[in-house]
CSV table of C-alpha atoms and ligand atoms in Angstrom, one decimal:
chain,number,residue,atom,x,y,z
A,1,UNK,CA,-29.0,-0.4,15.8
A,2,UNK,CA,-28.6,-1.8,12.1
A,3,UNK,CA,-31.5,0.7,10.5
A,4,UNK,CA,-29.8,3.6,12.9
A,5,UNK,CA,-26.3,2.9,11.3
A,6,UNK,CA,-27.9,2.8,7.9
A,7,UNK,CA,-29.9,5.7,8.3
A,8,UNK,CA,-26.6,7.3,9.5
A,9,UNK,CA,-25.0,6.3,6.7
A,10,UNK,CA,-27.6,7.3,4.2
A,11,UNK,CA,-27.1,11.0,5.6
A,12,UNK,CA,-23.8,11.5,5.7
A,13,UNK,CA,-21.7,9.2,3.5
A,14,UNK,CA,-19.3,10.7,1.7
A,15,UNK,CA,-19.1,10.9,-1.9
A,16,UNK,CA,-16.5,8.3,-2.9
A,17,UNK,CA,-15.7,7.0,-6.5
A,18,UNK,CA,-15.7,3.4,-6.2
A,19,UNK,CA,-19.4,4.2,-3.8
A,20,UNK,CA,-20.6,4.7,-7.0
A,21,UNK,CA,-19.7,1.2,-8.8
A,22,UNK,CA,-20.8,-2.2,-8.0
A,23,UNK,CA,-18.4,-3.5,-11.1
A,24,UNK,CA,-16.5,-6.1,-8.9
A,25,UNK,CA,-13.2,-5.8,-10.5
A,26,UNK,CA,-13.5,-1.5,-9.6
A,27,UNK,CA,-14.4,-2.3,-6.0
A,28,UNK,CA,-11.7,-4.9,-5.9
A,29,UNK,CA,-8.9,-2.4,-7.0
A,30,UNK,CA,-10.5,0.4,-5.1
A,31,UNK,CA,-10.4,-1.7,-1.9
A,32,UNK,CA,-6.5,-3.3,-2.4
A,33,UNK,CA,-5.6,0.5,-3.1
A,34,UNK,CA,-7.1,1.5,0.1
A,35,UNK,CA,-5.1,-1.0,2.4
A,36,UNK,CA,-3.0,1.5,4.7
A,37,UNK,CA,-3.3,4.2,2.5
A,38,UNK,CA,-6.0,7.2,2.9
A,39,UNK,CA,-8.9,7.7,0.9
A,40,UNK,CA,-7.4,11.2,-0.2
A,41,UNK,CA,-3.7,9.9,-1.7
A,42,UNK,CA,-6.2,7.3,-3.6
A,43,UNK,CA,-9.0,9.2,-5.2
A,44,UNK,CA,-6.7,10.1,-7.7
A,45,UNK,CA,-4.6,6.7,-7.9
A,46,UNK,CA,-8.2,5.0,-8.4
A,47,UNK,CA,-9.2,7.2,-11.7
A,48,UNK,CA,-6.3,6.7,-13.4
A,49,UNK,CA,-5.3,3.0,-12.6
A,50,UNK,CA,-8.8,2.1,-13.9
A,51,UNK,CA,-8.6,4.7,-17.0
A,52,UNK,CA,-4.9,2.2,-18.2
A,53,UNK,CA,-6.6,-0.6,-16.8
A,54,UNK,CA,-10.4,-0.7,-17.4
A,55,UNK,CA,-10.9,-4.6,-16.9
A,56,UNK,CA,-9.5,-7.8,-15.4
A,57,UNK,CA,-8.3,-8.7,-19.6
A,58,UNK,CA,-6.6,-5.0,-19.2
A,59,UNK,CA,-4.5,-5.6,-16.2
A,60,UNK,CA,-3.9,-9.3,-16.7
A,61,UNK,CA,-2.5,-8.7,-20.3
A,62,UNK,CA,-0.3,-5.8,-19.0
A,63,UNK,CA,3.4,-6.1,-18.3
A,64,UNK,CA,4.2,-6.1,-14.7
A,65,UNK,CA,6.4,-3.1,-15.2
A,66,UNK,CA,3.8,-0.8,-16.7
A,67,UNK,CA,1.2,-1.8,-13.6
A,68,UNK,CA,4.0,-1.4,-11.3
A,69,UNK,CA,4.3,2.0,-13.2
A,70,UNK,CA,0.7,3.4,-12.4
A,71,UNK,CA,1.3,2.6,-8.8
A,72,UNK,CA,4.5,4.7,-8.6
A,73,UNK,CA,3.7,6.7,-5.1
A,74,UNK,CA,1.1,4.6,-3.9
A,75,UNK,CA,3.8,2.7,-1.5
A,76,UNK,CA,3.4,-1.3,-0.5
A,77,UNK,CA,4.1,-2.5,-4.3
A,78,UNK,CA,3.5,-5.8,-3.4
A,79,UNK,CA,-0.2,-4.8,-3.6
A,80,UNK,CA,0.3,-4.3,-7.1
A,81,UNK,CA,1.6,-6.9,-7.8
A,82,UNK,CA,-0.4,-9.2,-6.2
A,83,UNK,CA,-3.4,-7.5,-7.6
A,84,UNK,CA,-1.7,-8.1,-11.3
A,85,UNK,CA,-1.2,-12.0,-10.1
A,86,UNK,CA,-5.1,-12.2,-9.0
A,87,UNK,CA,-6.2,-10.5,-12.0
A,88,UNK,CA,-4.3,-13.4,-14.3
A,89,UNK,CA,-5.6,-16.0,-12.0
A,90,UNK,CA,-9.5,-14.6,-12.7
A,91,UNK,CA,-8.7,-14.2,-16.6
A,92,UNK,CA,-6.9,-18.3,-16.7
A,93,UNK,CA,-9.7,-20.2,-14.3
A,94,UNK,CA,-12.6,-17.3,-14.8
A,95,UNK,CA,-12.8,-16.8,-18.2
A,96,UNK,CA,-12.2,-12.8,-16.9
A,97,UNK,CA,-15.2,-12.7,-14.8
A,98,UNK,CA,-14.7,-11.9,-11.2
A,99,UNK,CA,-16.7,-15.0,-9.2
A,100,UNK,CA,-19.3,-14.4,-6.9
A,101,UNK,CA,-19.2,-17.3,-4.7
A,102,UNK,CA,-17.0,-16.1,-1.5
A,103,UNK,CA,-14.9,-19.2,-1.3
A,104,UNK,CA,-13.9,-19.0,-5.1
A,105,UNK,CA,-13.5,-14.5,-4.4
A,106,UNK,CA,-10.6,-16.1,-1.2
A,107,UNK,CA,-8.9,-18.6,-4.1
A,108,UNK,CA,-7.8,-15.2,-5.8
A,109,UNK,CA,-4.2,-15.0,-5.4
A,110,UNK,CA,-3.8,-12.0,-2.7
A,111,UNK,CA,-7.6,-11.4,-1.8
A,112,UNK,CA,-7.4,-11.6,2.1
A,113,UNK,CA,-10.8,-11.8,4.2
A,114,UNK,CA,-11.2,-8.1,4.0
A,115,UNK,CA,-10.8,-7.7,0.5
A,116,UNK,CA,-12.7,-10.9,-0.2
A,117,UNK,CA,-15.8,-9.6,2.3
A,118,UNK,CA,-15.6,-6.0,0.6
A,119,UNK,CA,-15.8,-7.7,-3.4
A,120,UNK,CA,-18.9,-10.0,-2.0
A,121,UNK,CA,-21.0,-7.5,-0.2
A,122,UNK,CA,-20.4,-4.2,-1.6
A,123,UNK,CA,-20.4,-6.0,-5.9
A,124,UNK,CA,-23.1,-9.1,-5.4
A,125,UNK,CA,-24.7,-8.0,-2.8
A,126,UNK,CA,-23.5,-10.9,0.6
A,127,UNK,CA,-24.1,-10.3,3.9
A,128,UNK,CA,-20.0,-11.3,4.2
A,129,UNK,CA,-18.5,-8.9,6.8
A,130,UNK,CA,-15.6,-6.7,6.5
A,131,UNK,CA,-13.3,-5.5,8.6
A,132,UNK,CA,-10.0,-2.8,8.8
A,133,UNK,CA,-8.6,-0.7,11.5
A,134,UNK,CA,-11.7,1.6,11.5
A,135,UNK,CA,-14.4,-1.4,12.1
A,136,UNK,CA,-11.6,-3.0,14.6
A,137,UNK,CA,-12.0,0.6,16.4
A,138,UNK,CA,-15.6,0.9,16.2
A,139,UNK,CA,-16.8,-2.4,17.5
A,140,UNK,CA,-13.7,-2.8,20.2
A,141,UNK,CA,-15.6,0.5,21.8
A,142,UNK,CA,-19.4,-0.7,21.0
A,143,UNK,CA,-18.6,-3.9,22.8
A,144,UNK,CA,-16.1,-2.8,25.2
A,145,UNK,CA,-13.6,-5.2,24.1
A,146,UNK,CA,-10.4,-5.5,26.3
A,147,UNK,CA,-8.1,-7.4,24.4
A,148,UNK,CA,-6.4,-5.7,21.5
A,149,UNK,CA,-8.2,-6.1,19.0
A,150,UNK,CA,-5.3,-6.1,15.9
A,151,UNK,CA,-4.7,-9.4,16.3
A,152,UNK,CA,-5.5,-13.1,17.8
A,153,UNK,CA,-9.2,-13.1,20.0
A,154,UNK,CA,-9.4,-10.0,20.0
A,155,UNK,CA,-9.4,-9.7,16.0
A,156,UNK,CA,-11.5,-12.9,16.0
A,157,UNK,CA,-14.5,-11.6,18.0
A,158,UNK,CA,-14.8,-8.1,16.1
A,159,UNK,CA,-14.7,-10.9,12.9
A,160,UNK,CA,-17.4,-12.6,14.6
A,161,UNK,CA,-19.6,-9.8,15.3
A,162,UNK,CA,-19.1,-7.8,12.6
A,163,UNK,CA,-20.3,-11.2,10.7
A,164,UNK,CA,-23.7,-11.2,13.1
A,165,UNK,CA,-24.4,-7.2,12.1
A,166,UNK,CA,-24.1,-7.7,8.6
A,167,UNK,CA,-26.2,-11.3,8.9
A,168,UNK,CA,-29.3,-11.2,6.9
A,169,UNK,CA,-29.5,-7.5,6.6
A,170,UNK,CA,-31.0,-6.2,3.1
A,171,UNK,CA,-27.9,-4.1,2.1
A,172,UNK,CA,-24.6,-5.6,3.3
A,173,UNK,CA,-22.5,-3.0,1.1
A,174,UNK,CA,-23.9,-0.4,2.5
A,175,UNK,CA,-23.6,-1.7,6.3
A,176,UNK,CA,-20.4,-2.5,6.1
A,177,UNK,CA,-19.4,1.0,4.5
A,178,UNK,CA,-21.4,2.4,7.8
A,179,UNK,CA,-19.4,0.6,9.7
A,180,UNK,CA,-16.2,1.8,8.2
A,181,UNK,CA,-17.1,4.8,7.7
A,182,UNK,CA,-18.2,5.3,11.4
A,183,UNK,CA,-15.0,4.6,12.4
A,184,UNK,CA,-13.7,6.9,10.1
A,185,UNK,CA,-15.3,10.0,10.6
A,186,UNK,CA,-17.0,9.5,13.6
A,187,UNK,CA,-15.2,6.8,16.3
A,188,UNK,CA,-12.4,8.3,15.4
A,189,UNK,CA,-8.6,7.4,17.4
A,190,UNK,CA,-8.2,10.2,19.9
A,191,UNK,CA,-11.0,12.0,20.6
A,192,UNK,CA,-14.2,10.0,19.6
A,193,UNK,CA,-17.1,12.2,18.5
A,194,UNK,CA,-19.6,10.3,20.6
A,195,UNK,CA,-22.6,13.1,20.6
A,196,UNK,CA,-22.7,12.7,16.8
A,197,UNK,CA,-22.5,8.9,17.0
A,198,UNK,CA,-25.7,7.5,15.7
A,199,UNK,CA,-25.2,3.7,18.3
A,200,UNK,CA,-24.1,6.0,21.5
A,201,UNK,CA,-27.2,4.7,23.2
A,202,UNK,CA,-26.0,1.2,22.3
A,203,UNK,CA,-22.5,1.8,23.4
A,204,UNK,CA,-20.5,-0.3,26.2
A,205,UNK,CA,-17.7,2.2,26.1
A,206,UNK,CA,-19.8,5.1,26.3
A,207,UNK,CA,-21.9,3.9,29.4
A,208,UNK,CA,-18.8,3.1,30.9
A,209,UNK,CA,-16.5,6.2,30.2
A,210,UNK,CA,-14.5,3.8,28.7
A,211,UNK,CA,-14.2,5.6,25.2
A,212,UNK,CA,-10.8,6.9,25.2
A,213,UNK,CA,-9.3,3.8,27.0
A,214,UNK,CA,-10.6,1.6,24.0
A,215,UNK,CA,-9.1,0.2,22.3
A,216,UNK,CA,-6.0,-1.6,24.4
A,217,UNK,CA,-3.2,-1.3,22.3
A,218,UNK,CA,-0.2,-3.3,22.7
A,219,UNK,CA,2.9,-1.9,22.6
A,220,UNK,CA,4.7,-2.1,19.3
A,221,UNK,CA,8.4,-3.6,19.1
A,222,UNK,CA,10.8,-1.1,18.6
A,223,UNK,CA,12.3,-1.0,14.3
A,224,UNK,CA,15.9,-1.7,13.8
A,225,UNK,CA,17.4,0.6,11.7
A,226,UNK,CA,19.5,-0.4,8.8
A,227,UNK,CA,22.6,2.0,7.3
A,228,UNK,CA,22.5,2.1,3.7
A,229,UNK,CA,24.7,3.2,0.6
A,230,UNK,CA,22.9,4.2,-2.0
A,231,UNK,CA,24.9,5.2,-5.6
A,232,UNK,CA,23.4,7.5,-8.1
A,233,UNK,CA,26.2,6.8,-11.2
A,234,UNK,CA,26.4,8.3,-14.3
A,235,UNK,CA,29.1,7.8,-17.2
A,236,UNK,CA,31.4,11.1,-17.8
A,237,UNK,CA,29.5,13.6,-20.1
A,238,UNK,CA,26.2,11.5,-20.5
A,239,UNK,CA,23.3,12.5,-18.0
A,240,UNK,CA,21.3,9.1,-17.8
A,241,UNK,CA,21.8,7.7,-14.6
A,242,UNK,CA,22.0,4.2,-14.1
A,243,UNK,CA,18.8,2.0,-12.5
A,244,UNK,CA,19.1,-1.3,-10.9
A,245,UNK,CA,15.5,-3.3,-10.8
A,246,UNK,CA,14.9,-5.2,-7.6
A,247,UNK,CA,15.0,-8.7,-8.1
A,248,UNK,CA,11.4,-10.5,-8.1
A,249,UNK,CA,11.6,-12.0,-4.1
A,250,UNK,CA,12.2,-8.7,-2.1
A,251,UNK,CA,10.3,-5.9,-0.6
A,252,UNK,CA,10.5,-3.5,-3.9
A,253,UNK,CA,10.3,-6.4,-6.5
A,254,UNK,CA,9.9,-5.4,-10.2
A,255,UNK,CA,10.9,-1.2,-9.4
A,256,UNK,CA,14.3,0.3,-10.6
A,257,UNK,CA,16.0,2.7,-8.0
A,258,UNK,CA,19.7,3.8,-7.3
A,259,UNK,CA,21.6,0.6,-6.7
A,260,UNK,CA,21.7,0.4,-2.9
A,261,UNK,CA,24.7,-1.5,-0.8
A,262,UNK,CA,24.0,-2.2,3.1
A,263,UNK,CA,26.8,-0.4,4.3
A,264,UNK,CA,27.9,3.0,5.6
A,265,UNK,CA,31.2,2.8,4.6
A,266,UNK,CA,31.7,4.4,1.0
A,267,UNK,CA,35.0,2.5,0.4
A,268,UNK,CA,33.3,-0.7,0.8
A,269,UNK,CA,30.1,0.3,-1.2
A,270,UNK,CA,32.5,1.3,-4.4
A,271,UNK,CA,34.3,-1.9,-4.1
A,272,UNK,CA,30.7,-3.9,-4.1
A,273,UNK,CA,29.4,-1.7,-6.6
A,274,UNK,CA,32.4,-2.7,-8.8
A,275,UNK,CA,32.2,-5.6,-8.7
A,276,UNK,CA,28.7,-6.9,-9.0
A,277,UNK,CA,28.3,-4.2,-11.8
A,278,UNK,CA,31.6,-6.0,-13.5
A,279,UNK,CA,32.9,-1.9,-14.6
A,280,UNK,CA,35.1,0.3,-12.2
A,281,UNK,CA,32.9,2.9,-9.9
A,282,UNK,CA,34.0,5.9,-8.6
A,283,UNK,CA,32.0,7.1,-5.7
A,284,UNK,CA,32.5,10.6,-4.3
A,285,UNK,CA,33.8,10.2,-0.2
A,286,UNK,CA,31.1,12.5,1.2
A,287,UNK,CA,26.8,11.7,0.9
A,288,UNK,CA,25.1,14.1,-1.6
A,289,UNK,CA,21.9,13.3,0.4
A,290,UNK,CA,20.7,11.5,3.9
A,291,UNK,CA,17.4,9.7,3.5
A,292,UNK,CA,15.3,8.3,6.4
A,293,UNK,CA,12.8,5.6,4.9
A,294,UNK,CA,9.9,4.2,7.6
A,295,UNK,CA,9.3,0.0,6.3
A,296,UNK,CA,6.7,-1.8,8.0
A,297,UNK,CA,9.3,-3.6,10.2
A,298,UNK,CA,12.6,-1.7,10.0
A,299,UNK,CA,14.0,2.0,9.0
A,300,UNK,CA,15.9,2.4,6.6
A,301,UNK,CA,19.2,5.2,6.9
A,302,UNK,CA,20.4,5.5,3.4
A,303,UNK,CA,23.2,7.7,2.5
A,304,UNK,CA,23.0,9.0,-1.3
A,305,UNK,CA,26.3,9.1,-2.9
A,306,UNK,CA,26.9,10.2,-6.5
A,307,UNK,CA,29.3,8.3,-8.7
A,308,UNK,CA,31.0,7.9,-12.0
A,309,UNK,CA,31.0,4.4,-13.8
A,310,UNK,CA,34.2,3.7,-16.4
A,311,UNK,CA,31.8,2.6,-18.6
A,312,UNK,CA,28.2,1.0,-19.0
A,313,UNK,CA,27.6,-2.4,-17.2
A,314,UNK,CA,26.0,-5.1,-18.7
A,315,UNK,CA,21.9,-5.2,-19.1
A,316,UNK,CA,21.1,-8.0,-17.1
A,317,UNK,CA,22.8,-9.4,-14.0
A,318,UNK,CA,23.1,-13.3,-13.5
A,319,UNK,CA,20.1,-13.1,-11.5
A,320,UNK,CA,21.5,-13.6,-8.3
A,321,UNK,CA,21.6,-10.9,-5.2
A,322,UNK,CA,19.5,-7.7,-4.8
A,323,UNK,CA,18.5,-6.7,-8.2
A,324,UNK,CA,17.8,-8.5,-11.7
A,325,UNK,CA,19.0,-5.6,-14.2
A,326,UNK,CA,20.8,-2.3,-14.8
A,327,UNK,CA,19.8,0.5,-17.4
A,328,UNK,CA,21.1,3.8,-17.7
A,329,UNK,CA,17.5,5.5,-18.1
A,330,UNK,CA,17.1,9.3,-18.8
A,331,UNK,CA,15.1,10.7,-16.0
A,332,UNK,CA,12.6,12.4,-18.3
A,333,UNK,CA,11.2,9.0,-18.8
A,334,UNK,CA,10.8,8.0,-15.5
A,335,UNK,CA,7.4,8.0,-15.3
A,336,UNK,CA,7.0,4.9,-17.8
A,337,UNK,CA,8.6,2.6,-15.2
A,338,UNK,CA,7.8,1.6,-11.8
A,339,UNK,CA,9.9,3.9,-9.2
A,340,UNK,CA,9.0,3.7,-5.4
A,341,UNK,CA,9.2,6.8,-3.6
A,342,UNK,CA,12.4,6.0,-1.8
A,343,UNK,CA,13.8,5.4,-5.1
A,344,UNK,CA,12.9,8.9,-6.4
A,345,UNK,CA,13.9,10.4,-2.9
A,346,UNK,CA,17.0,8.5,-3.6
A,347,UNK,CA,17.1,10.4,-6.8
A,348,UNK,CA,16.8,13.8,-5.5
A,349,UNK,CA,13.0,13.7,-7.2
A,350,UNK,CA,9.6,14.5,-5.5
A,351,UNK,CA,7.1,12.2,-5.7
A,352,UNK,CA,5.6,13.2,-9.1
A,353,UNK,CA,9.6,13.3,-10.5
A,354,UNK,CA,10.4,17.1,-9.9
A,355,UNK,CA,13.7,18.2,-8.5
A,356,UNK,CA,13.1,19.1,-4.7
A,357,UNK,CA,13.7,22.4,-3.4
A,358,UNK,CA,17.5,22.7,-2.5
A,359,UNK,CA,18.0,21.6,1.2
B,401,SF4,FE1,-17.5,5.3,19.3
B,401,SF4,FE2,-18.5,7.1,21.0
B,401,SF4,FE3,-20.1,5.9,19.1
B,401,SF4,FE4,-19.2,4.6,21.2
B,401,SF4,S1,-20.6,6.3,21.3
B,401,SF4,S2,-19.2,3.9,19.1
B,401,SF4,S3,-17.1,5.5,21.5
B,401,SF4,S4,-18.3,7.3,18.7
């Protein structure tokens, strides 16, 4: 089964950028940039985060900011961060060398089994296993596994035998990319492409009818929402709008956005504004915009107000609450600073900082 996934793989792999490195630090962004996010959105994401940031000395010496800045768009920022915090940690106890002993590749700050298994196979060459969502797929079918398989024993056994495929085989890398890639293109969610499948002989699912059914899913807890006041504030007659940068605990630590209130009352939301900004804001009554943001574990409702400040607030706050600074920043220079998404949605921006379309 392990030469028919490799021969598989051989044939019909598809031509990736970071497929063609075995520099560990490349694979190791590559594979942190891949975490929920598709292949497609990161192609691009890849090049030019590794053209700013050629080395582990390049990204450890670099201000959080301006990291935080090349992942504007890529969404989960706390990948970026934690990817800035393990490449410090390899520079200080490394001398700058990624290890390739497994257990010193898991000391990394932020390198999780599956990022750990992906650096040791696919850059030195172990027979460590991987495993994401595709694998988890692919092996709940082969085996006919009938717990879910995200989590607890269920996650555990597809850990277990994705460890025995990738045991003492000559190329690990390239196993465990077949067994990703499998799941990617081939064992896919809905509708599994099983006469293309190069393991359907091999396949519990399959002899079973079962492929469809697999794997059990269980059912996902309903996300609160949260209502949300966000301000976009400018002084009278200057067009820089004022930034607030999220303090260093929360979701969006280190990136500036439109100061946000958790409210839905305007009234209320001036009144806070004022007063943690320490200058008089005057919000308009009605939303300019209504934003629905999806977080891993809530939504997010945020109405976009526009605003006039009596004057410019201090730089820094005292470091207590929601954010850690202010700036009035002109909105051509956005791109030199780390802005999330929401906050350029927020902003009225596109992803890539254009106006959107009207309505
Ligand atoms: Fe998946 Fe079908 Fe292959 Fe089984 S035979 S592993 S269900 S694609």
């Amino acid at each position: 089964m392990r030469r028919a996934l490799l021969d598989w793989y051989d044939g019909n792999a598809r031509d990736l950028p970071w497929r063609r490195t075995r520099d560990p630090f490349a694979v190791w962004v590559a594979e942190v940039m891949l975490q929920q996010t598709r292949v497609e959105t990161v192609i691009p994401y890849y090049a030019r985060f590794l053209a700013r940031f050629p080395d582990v000395f390049a990204l450890a010496d670099a201000r959080l900011d301006d990291v935080l800045a090349s992942w504007s768009g890529l969404g989960y920022y706390r990948r970026a961060r934690l990817l800035h915090a393990g490449a410090m940690h390899v520079r200080d106890v490394h001398g700058g060398v990624v290890p390739s002993d497994p257990i010193a590749i898991r000391e990394i700050p932020g390198v999780g089994a599956y990022t750990a298994g992906a650096i040791a196979s696919q850059a030195f060459g172990a027979n460590e296993p991987i495993v994401d969502g595709n694998v988890a797929r692919f092996v709940s079918r082969l085996c006919a596994i009938d717990v879910d398989v995200k989590k607890g024993e269920g996650l555990a056994r597809v850990w277990r035998i994705s460890a025995a495929l990738v045991a003492s085989v000559e190329r690990p890398g390239a196993l465990n990319n077949a067994l990703m890639e499998i799941g990617a293109t081939v064992c896919v969610p809905r509708e599994p492409r099983c006469l293309l499948c190069p393991v359907r002989a091999h396949c519990a699912a399959r002899a079973r009818g079962r492929e469809t059914e697999l794997p059990i899913a269980t059912k996902k807890a309903k996300r609160p929402t949260v209502e949300e006041i966000a301000a976009v504030l400018r002084i009278e007659g200057d067009d820089r709008v004022l930034l607030a940068r999220c303090a260093k605990d929360g979701l969006f630590a280190g990136l500036w956005e439109p100061p946000r209130v958790a409210t839905k009352d305007a009234k209320r939301a001036r009144v806070e504004l004022s007063s943690s900004l320490g200058v008089d804001v005057d919000l308009a009554p009605k939303p300019k915009r209504s934003i629905e943001h999806a977080l891993t574990h809530r939504r997010l409702r945020i109405e976009v107000h526009e605003g006039v400040l009596s004057r410019a607030p201090k730089k820094a706050t005292n470091g207590e609450g929601r954010y850690d600074a202010w700036e009035l920043v002109d909105l051509a220079t956005l791109d030199a600073r780390g802005v999330a998404t929401l906050g350029r949605r927020m902003l009225g921006l596109s992803r890539r900082g254009r106006p959107r379309p009207p309505g």
